[in-house]
Tab-separated table of C-alpha atoms and ligand atoms in Angstrom:
chain	number	residue	atom	x	y	z
K	1	MET	CA	69.821	-27.391	-236.734
K	2	THR	CA	68.802	-24.095	-238.318
K	3	ASN	CA	65.512	-23.923	-240.095
K	4	GLU	CA	65.520	-22.554	-243.601
K	5	GLN	CA	63.855	-19.178	-243.285
K	6	ILE	CA	61.753	-18.211	-246.291
K	7	THR	CA	60.693	-14.633	-246.001
K	8	GLU	CA	58.309	-13.111	-248.397
K	9	GLY	CA	59.374	-9.606	-249.471
K	10	VAL	CA	55.832	-8.293	-249.649
K	11	ASP	CA	53.702	-9.532	-246.837
K	12	PRO	CA	55.573	-9.734	-243.491
K	13	SER	CA	52.692	-11.792	-242.091
K	14	SER	CA	53.806	-14.521	-244.464
K	15	ASN	CA	57.155	-15.010	-242.753
K	16	PHE	CA	57.240	-18.685	-241.965
K	17	GLN	CA	59.792	-21.459	-241.607
K	18	LEU	CA	60.183	-24.665	-243.519
K	19	SER	CA	62.165	-26.882	-241.195
K	20	THR	CA	65.344	-28.373	-242.625
K	21	PRO	CA	63.976	-31.970	-242.452
K	22	ASP	CA	60.796	-30.850	-244.254
K	23	LEU	CA	62.831	-29.009	-246.874
K	24	GLN	CA	65.059	-32.076	-247.228
K	25	ARG	CA	61.932	-34.185	-247.747
K	26	LEU	CA	60.857	-31.904	-250.576
K	27	ILE	CA	64.311	-31.733	-252.154
K	28	SER	CA	64.614	-35.511	-252.188
K	29	SER	CA	61.162	-35.948	-253.819
K	30	LYS	CA	60.968	-37.513	-257.250
K	31	ARG	CA	57.191	-37.097	-257.780
K	32	VAL	CA	55.415	-33.922	-256.644
K	33	VAL	CA	51.729	-32.946	-257.110
K	34	ALA	CA	50.601	-29.334	-256.789
K	35	LEU	CA	46.849	-29.243	-256.051
K	36	THR	CA	45.652	-25.704	-256.746
K	37	GLY	CA	42.433	-23.794	-256.084
K	38	ALA	CA	41.025	-20.337	-256.658
K	39	GLY	CA	43.478	-18.783	-254.185
K	40	VAL	CA	46.320	-19.272	-256.653
K	41	SER	CA	44.534	-16.969	-259.125
K	42	ALA	CA	43.415	-14.419	-256.490
K	43	GLU	CA	46.615	-12.318	-257.021
K	44	SER	CA	45.859	-12.280	-260.756
K	45	GLY	CA	42.681	-10.401	-259.941
K	46	ILE	CA	40.360	-13.343	-260.564
K	47	PRO	CA	37.648	-13.361	-257.896
K	48	THR	CA	37.060	-16.712	-256.262
K	49	PHE	CA	33.851	-18.447	-257.260
K	50	ARG	CA	32.120	-17.411	-254.064
K	51	ASP	CA	33.248	-13.756	-254.242
K	52	ALA	CA	30.409	-11.268	-254.515
K	53	GLN	CA	29.058	-11.069	-258.044
K	54	THR	CA	29.113	-7.530	-259.360
K	55	GLY	CA	26.866	-5.338	-261.485
K	56	LEU	CA	24.084	-6.957	-263.473
K	57	TRP	CA	24.899	-10.392	-262.001
K	58	SER	CA	24.816	-9.316	-258.339
K	59	LYS	CA	21.231	-10.567	-257.952
K	60	TYR	CA	22.108	-14.094	-259.088
K	61	ASP	CA	23.659	-16.796	-256.873
K	62	PRO	CA	26.461	-18.517	-258.858
K	63	MET	CA	25.428	-21.800	-257.277
K	64	GLN	CA	22.053	-21.378	-258.983
K	65	LEU	CA	23.585	-20.566	-262.393
K	66	ALA	CA	26.381	-23.130	-262.693
K	67	THR	CA	24.056	-26.148	-262.927
K	68	PRO	CA	22.721	-28.257	-265.818
K	69	GLU	CA	19.167	-27.550	-264.611
K	70	ALA	CA	19.730	-23.756	-264.856
K	71	PHE	CA	21.104	-24.202	-268.411
K	72	ALA	CA	18.176	-26.404	-269.456
K	73	ARG	CA	15.718	-23.914	-267.966
K	74	ASN	CA	17.314	-20.772	-269.401
K	75	PRO	CA	20.353	-21.449	-271.647
K	76	LYS	CA	20.640	-17.771	-272.620
K	77	LEU	CA	20.891	-16.584	-268.994
K	78	VAL	CA	23.621	-19.121	-268.172
K	79	TRP	CA	25.474	-18.545	-271.460
K	80	ASP	CA	25.428	-14.771	-270.979
K	81	TRP	CA	26.756	-15.208	-267.414
K	82	TYR	CA	29.669	-17.230	-268.709
K	83	GLN	CA	30.314	-14.665	-271.469
K	84	TRP	CA	30.448	-12.023	-268.683
K	85	ARG	CA	32.903	-14.235	-266.750
K	86	ARG	CA	34.966	-14.907	-269.909
K	87	ASP	CA	35.253	-11.156	-270.466
K	88	LEU	CA	36.298	-10.763	-266.817
K	89	PHE	CA	39.048	-13.378	-267.326
K	90	ARG	CA	40.212	-12.144	-270.734
K	91	ASP	CA	42.799	-9.596	-269.547
K	92	LYS	CA	43.944	-11.606	-266.541
K	93	LYS	CA	47.547	-12.813	-266.482
K	94	PRO	CA	49.390	-15.474	-264.464
K	95	ASN	CA	50.966	-14.172	-261.244
K	96	ALA	CA	54.366	-15.055	-259.681
K	97	GLY	CA	52.802	-18.103	-258.044
K	98	HIS	CA	51.824	-19.596	-261.407
K	99	TYR	CA	55.273	-18.939	-262.859
K	100	ALA	CA	56.970	-20.497	-259.812
K	101	LEU	CA	54.909	-23.720	-260.320
K	102	ALA	CA	55.985	-23.758	-263.998
K	103	GLU	CA	59.606	-23.442	-262.709
K	104	MET	CA	59.122	-26.359	-260.343
K	105	GLU	CA	58.076	-28.541	-263.255
K	106	LYS	CA	61.664	-28.120	-264.504
K	107	ILE	CA	63.229	-28.757	-261.065
K	108	PHE	CA	61.573	-32.053	-260.126
K	109	PRO	CA	61.768	-35.289	-262.159
K	110	HIS	CA	57.961	-35.594	-262.120
K	111	PHE	CA	55.756	-32.556	-261.270
K	112	VAL	CA	52.040	-32.291	-262.051
K	113	VAL	CA	49.596	-29.431	-261.414
K	114	VAL	CA	46.131	-30.718	-260.522
K	115	THR	CA	43.940	-27.668	-260.664
K	116	GLN	CA	40.334	-26.880	-259.743
K	117	ASN	CA	40.647	-23.592	-261.597
K	118	ILE	CA	39.053	-23.061	-264.993
K	119	ASP	CA	41.017	-19.909	-265.930
K	120	GLY	CA	43.805	-21.526	-267.924
K	121	LEU	CA	46.500	-19.425	-266.144
K	122	HIS	CA	48.742	-22.411	-265.272
K	123	ARG	CA	49.186	-23.219	-268.978
K	124	MET	CA	49.631	-19.522	-269.790
K	125	ALA	CA	52.487	-19.419	-267.209
K	126	GLY	CA	54.285	-22.301	-268.912
K	127	SER	CA	53.155	-25.396	-266.923
K	128	THR	CA	52.640	-28.324	-269.292
K	129	ALA	CA	51.738	-31.246	-266.959
K	130	ILE	CA	48.281	-30.072	-265.900
K	131	VAL	CA	45.118	-31.940	-264.896
K	132	GLU	CA	42.031	-29.667	-265.164
K	133	LEU	CA	39.570	-31.230	-262.733
K	134	HIS	CA	36.777	-28.667	-263.328
K	135	GLY	CA	37.335	-27.979	-267.047
K	136	ASN	CA	38.323	-24.731	-268.743
K	137	ILE	CA	36.109	-21.686	-269.211
K	138	SER	CA	37.645	-20.827	-272.600
K	139	ARG	CA	36.388	-24.070	-274.219
K	140	ASP	CA	32.839	-24.820	-275.436
K	141	LYS	CA	31.285	-28.282	-275.681
K	142	CYS	CA	28.091	-29.730	-277.113
K	143	SER	CA	25.497	-29.818	-274.301
K	144	ARG	CA	24.136	-33.129	-275.649
K	145	GLU	CA	27.208	-35.013	-276.933
K	146	ASN	CA	29.620	-33.595	-274.283
K	147	VAL	CA	32.442	-33.163	-276.847
K	148	VAL	CA	34.543	-30.019	-277.223
K	149	ILE	CA	33.498	-27.881	-280.219
K	150	GLU	CA	35.722	-25.167	-281.677
K	151	ARG	CA	33.800	-21.905	-281.904
K	152	ALA	CA	34.708	-21.615	-285.639
K	153	GLN	CA	32.820	-24.879	-286.314
K	154	ALA	CA	29.748	-23.880	-284.326
K	155	LYS	CA	26.498	-22.655	-285.830
K	156	ALA	CA	25.401	-19.197	-284.621
K	157	SER	CA	21.850	-19.135	-283.287
K	158	ALA	CA	19.400	-16.252	-283.531
K	159	ASP	CA	19.367	-15.838	-279.721
K	160	GLY	CA	23.102	-15.096	-279.674
K	161	LEU	CA	24.053	-18.559	-278.536
K	162	PHE	CA	25.864	-21.246	-280.574
K	163	LYS	CA	24.794	-24.717	-281.652
K	164	CYS	CA	26.559	-27.953	-282.277
K	165	PRO	CA	27.305	-28.363	-286.024
K	166	ARG	CA	26.372	-32.052	-285.809
K	167	CYS	CA	23.328	-32.421	-283.586
K	168	GLY	CA	22.115	-28.820	-283.311
K	169	ALA	CA	22.107	-28.770	-279.475
K	170	TYR	CA	23.266	-25.625	-277.743
K	171	LEU	CA	26.949	-25.281	-276.886
K	172	ARG	CA	27.837	-24.737	-273.215
K	173	PRO	CA	31.122	-23.918	-271.438
K	174	ASP	CA	33.406	-26.929	-270.981
K	175	VAL	CA	33.312	-26.633	-267.159
K	176	VAL	CA	32.009	-28.921	-264.428
K	177	TRP	CA	28.707	-27.675	-262.956
K	178	PHE	CA	27.374	-28.347	-259.473
K	179	GLY	CA	25.793	-31.781	-259.417
K	180	GLU	CA	27.881	-33.019	-262.368
K	181	THR	CA	30.610	-35.640	-262.264
K	182	LEU	CA	34.168	-34.626	-263.068
K	183	PRO	CA	35.749	-35.704	-266.387
K	184	ARG	CA	36.649	-39.411	-265.839
K	185	ASP	CA	40.128	-39.191	-267.360
K	186	ALA	CA	41.056	-36.106	-265.314
K	187	LEU	CA	39.775	-37.678	-262.093
K	188	ASP	CA	41.533	-40.993	-262.699
K	189	ARG	CA	44.805	-39.156	-263.457
K	190	ALA	CA	44.464	-36.965	-260.363
K	191	PHE	CA	43.916	-39.973	-258.050
K	192	GLN	CA	46.757	-41.913	-259.673
K	193	GLU	CA	49.194	-38.953	-259.257
K	194	ALA	CA	48.072	-38.442	-255.641
K	195	MET	CA	48.660	-42.070	-254.788
K	196	GLN	CA	52.092	-42.151	-256.384
K	197	CYS	CA	53.570	-38.814	-255.232
K	198	ASP	CA	56.215	-38.207	-252.568
K	199	VAL	CA	54.947	-34.693	-251.760
K	200	LEU	CA	51.592	-33.009	-252.362
K	201	LEU	CA	51.419	-29.209	-252.178
K	202	SER	CA	47.841	-28.051	-251.420
K	203	ILE	CA	47.832	-24.442	-252.609
K	204	GLY	CA	45.074	-21.830	-252.474
K	205	THR	CA	42.200	-24.211	-251.947
K	206	SER	CA	39.629	-24.276	-249.141
K	207	ALA	CA	39.849	-28.096	-249.296
K	208	LEU	CA	36.051	-28.275	-249.080
K	209	VAL	CA	34.836	-29.343	-252.500
K	210	GLU	CA	34.969	-33.070	-253.316
K	211	PRO	CA	36.452	-35.062	-254.882
K	212	ALA	CA	39.480	-32.677	-255.063
K	213	ALA	CA	39.375	-32.259	-251.285
K	214	SER	CA	40.132	-35.999	-250.838
K	215	LEU	CA	43.384	-35.882	-252.818
K	216	PRO	CA	45.642	-34.733	-249.928
K	217	ARG	CA	44.254	-37.482	-247.617
K	218	ILE	CA	44.695	-40.126	-250.317
K	219	ALA	CA	48.249	-38.987	-250.937
K	220	GLN	CA	49.055	-38.920	-247.187
K	221	GLU	CA	47.631	-42.417	-246.680
K	222	ALA	CA	49.883	-43.589	-249.488
K	223	GLY	CA	52.889	-42.145	-247.674
K	224	ALA	CA	53.205	-38.655	-249.172
K	225	PHE	CA	54.294	-35.572	-247.276
K	226	ILE	CA	51.523	-32.882	-247.378
K	227	ILE	CA	52.413	-29.138	-247.415
K	228	GLU	CA	49.596	-26.572	-247.346
K	229	ILE	CA	50.173	-23.083	-248.732
K	230	ASN	CA	47.354	-20.731	-247.792
K	231	PRO	CA	47.070	-17.438	-245.845
K	232	ASP	CA	44.055	-18.895	-244.015
K	233	GLU	CA	43.278	-21.978	-241.992
K	234	THR	CA	41.453	-24.754	-243.839
K	235	PRO	CA	40.085	-28.190	-242.812
K	236	LEU	CA	43.347	-29.611	-244.143
K	237	SER	CA	45.618	-27.441	-241.915
K	238	GLN	CA	45.459	-29.772	-238.918
K	239	SER	CA	46.451	-32.893	-240.791
K	240	ALA	CA	48.990	-31.358	-243.173
K	241	ASP	CA	52.637	-32.255	-242.386
K	242	ALA	CA	53.718	-28.645	-242.912
K	243	VAL	CA	51.809	-25.371	-243.362
K	244	LEU	CA	53.282	-22.327	-245.102
K	245	ARG	CA	50.880	-19.637	-243.915
K	246	GLY	CA	51.130	-17.112	-246.729
K	247	LYS	CA	49.899	-16.000	-250.159
K	248	SER	CA	50.914	-18.284	-253.017
K	249	GLY	CA	52.153	-15.324	-255.119
K	250	GLY	CA	54.801	-14.660	-252.451
K	251	VAL	CA	55.486	-18.105	-251.029
K	252	LEU	CA	55.871	-20.103	-254.212
K	253	PRO	CA	58.604	-17.923	-255.822
K	254	GLN	CA	60.557	-18.039	-252.497
K	255	LEU	CA	60.156	-21.824	-252.431
K	256	ALA	CA	61.172	-22.235	-256.070
K	257	ALA	CA	64.276	-20.041	-255.488
K	258	LEU	CA	65.231	-22.096	-252.417
K	259	LEU	CA	64.784	-25.358	-254.290
K	260	LYS	CA	66.865	-24.117	-257.188
K	261	ARG	CA	69.666	-23.238	-254.764
K	262	LYS	CA	69.545	-26.619	-253.071
K	263	MET	CA	68.873	-29.050	-255.933
G	301	LIG	N1	47.203	-17.343	-251.963
G	301	LIG	C1	46.864	-18.570	-251.541
G	301	LIG	N2	45.590	-18.905	-251.110
G	301	LIG	C2	44.668	-17.909	-251.100
G	301	LIG	C3	44.965	-16.576	-251.531
G	301	LIG	C4	46.287	-16.305	-251.979
G	301	LIG	N3	46.670	-15.080	-252.392
G	301	LIG	N4	43.823	-15.839	-251.407
G	301	LIG	C5	42.856	-16.670	-250.938
G	301	LIG	N5	43.371	-17.890	-250.729
G	301	LIG	C6	42.657	-19.093	-250.233
G	301	LIG	C7	41.476	-18.847	-249.378
G	301	LIG	O1	41.884	-18.706	-248.029
G	301	LIG	C8	40.714	-20.156	-249.578
G	301	LIG	O2	41.160	-21.161	-248.667
G	301	LIG	O3	42.249	-19.793	-251.345
G	301	LIG	C9	41.138	-20.589	-250.983
G	301	LIG	C10	40.030	-20.395	-252.025
G	301	LIG	O4	38.959	-21.240	-251.665
G	301	LIG	P1	37.639	-21.335	-252.597
G	301	LIG	O5	37.223	-19.958	-253.001
G	301	LIG	O6	36.698	-22.256	-251.926
G	301	LIG	O7	38.212	-21.990	-253.949
G	301	LIG	P2	38.482	-23.505	-254.236
G	301	LIG	O8	39.063	-24.204	-253.028
G	301	LIG	O9	39.272	-23.560	-255.460
G	301	LIG	O10	36.996	-24.055	-254.500
G	301	LIG	C11	36.919	-25.337	-255.085
G	301	LIG	O11	34.554	-24.982	-255.583
G	301	LIG	O12	33.875	-22.920	-255.911
G	301	LIG	C12	33.839	-24.139	-256.501
G	301	LIG	O13	34.238	-25.080	-258.651
G	301	LIG	C13	34.645	-24.067	-257.755
G	301	LIG	O14	36.829	-24.945	-258.297
G	301	LIG	C14	36.036	-24.349	-257.298
G	301	LIG	C15	35.796	-25.338	-256.154
């Protein structure tokens, strides 16, 4: 029985095989979840959260800035850091991996992207069924009422920040900070999709940060087939049913092309 050989044109180290039974398992799936992390945006030039901070921000530890305590202590410092990150993201575009996932949404009867990324690139690439577990850096919300506020409705503040038009509290980025709980509706939807899927693709995530890191185990315990796509080993690699050891920007388009040929 020959294995389907998927070879990535760019990075020979990514040559890997998806066995025919594994491919058959994917082809026959009705419900597929793609759990994505920072690695999916790496080839769009977006540094992962833990990448070295550059320039003015190099002396700050992101883990010390992305917290509610840091914002309460010094809202301007945290706000300015996010403005710097927003500027960094502004010219970034989806890569071939994002577009391949948007393609897969058209191939499978039910396909959902559950992302830990806050860069909005999945939507920009054309995915529509998306669960943003950690929020979205392009949105602001009231730091007191926790509701999204359009920038046009906000009140400018003398210190360069913006305030809620209703209660006057500072606006903050609509992202999940360390020590905060994830948005309830997003978390509930992610767990529900994981428990009901036939296949879960874990793509470009170190599988370390909870509760997202539990989704592959929950899916596997409910009977799903787990495929990891990552150039590096992660804590999930041992328990995954299949591992495609490669970069998502190369692997995913090959996988989408193979699925389109077979389905
Ligand atoms: N293709 C696929 N995977 C890649 C690529 C690539 N081109 N480049 C790097 N990776 C992998 C890395 O090997 C690593 O396993 O992507 C993973 C990125 O891991 P993290 O930087 O820990 O990002 P993530 O898993 O999304 O972190 C989860 O923690 O940092 C906080 O809130 C932040 O959402 C983030 C969460």
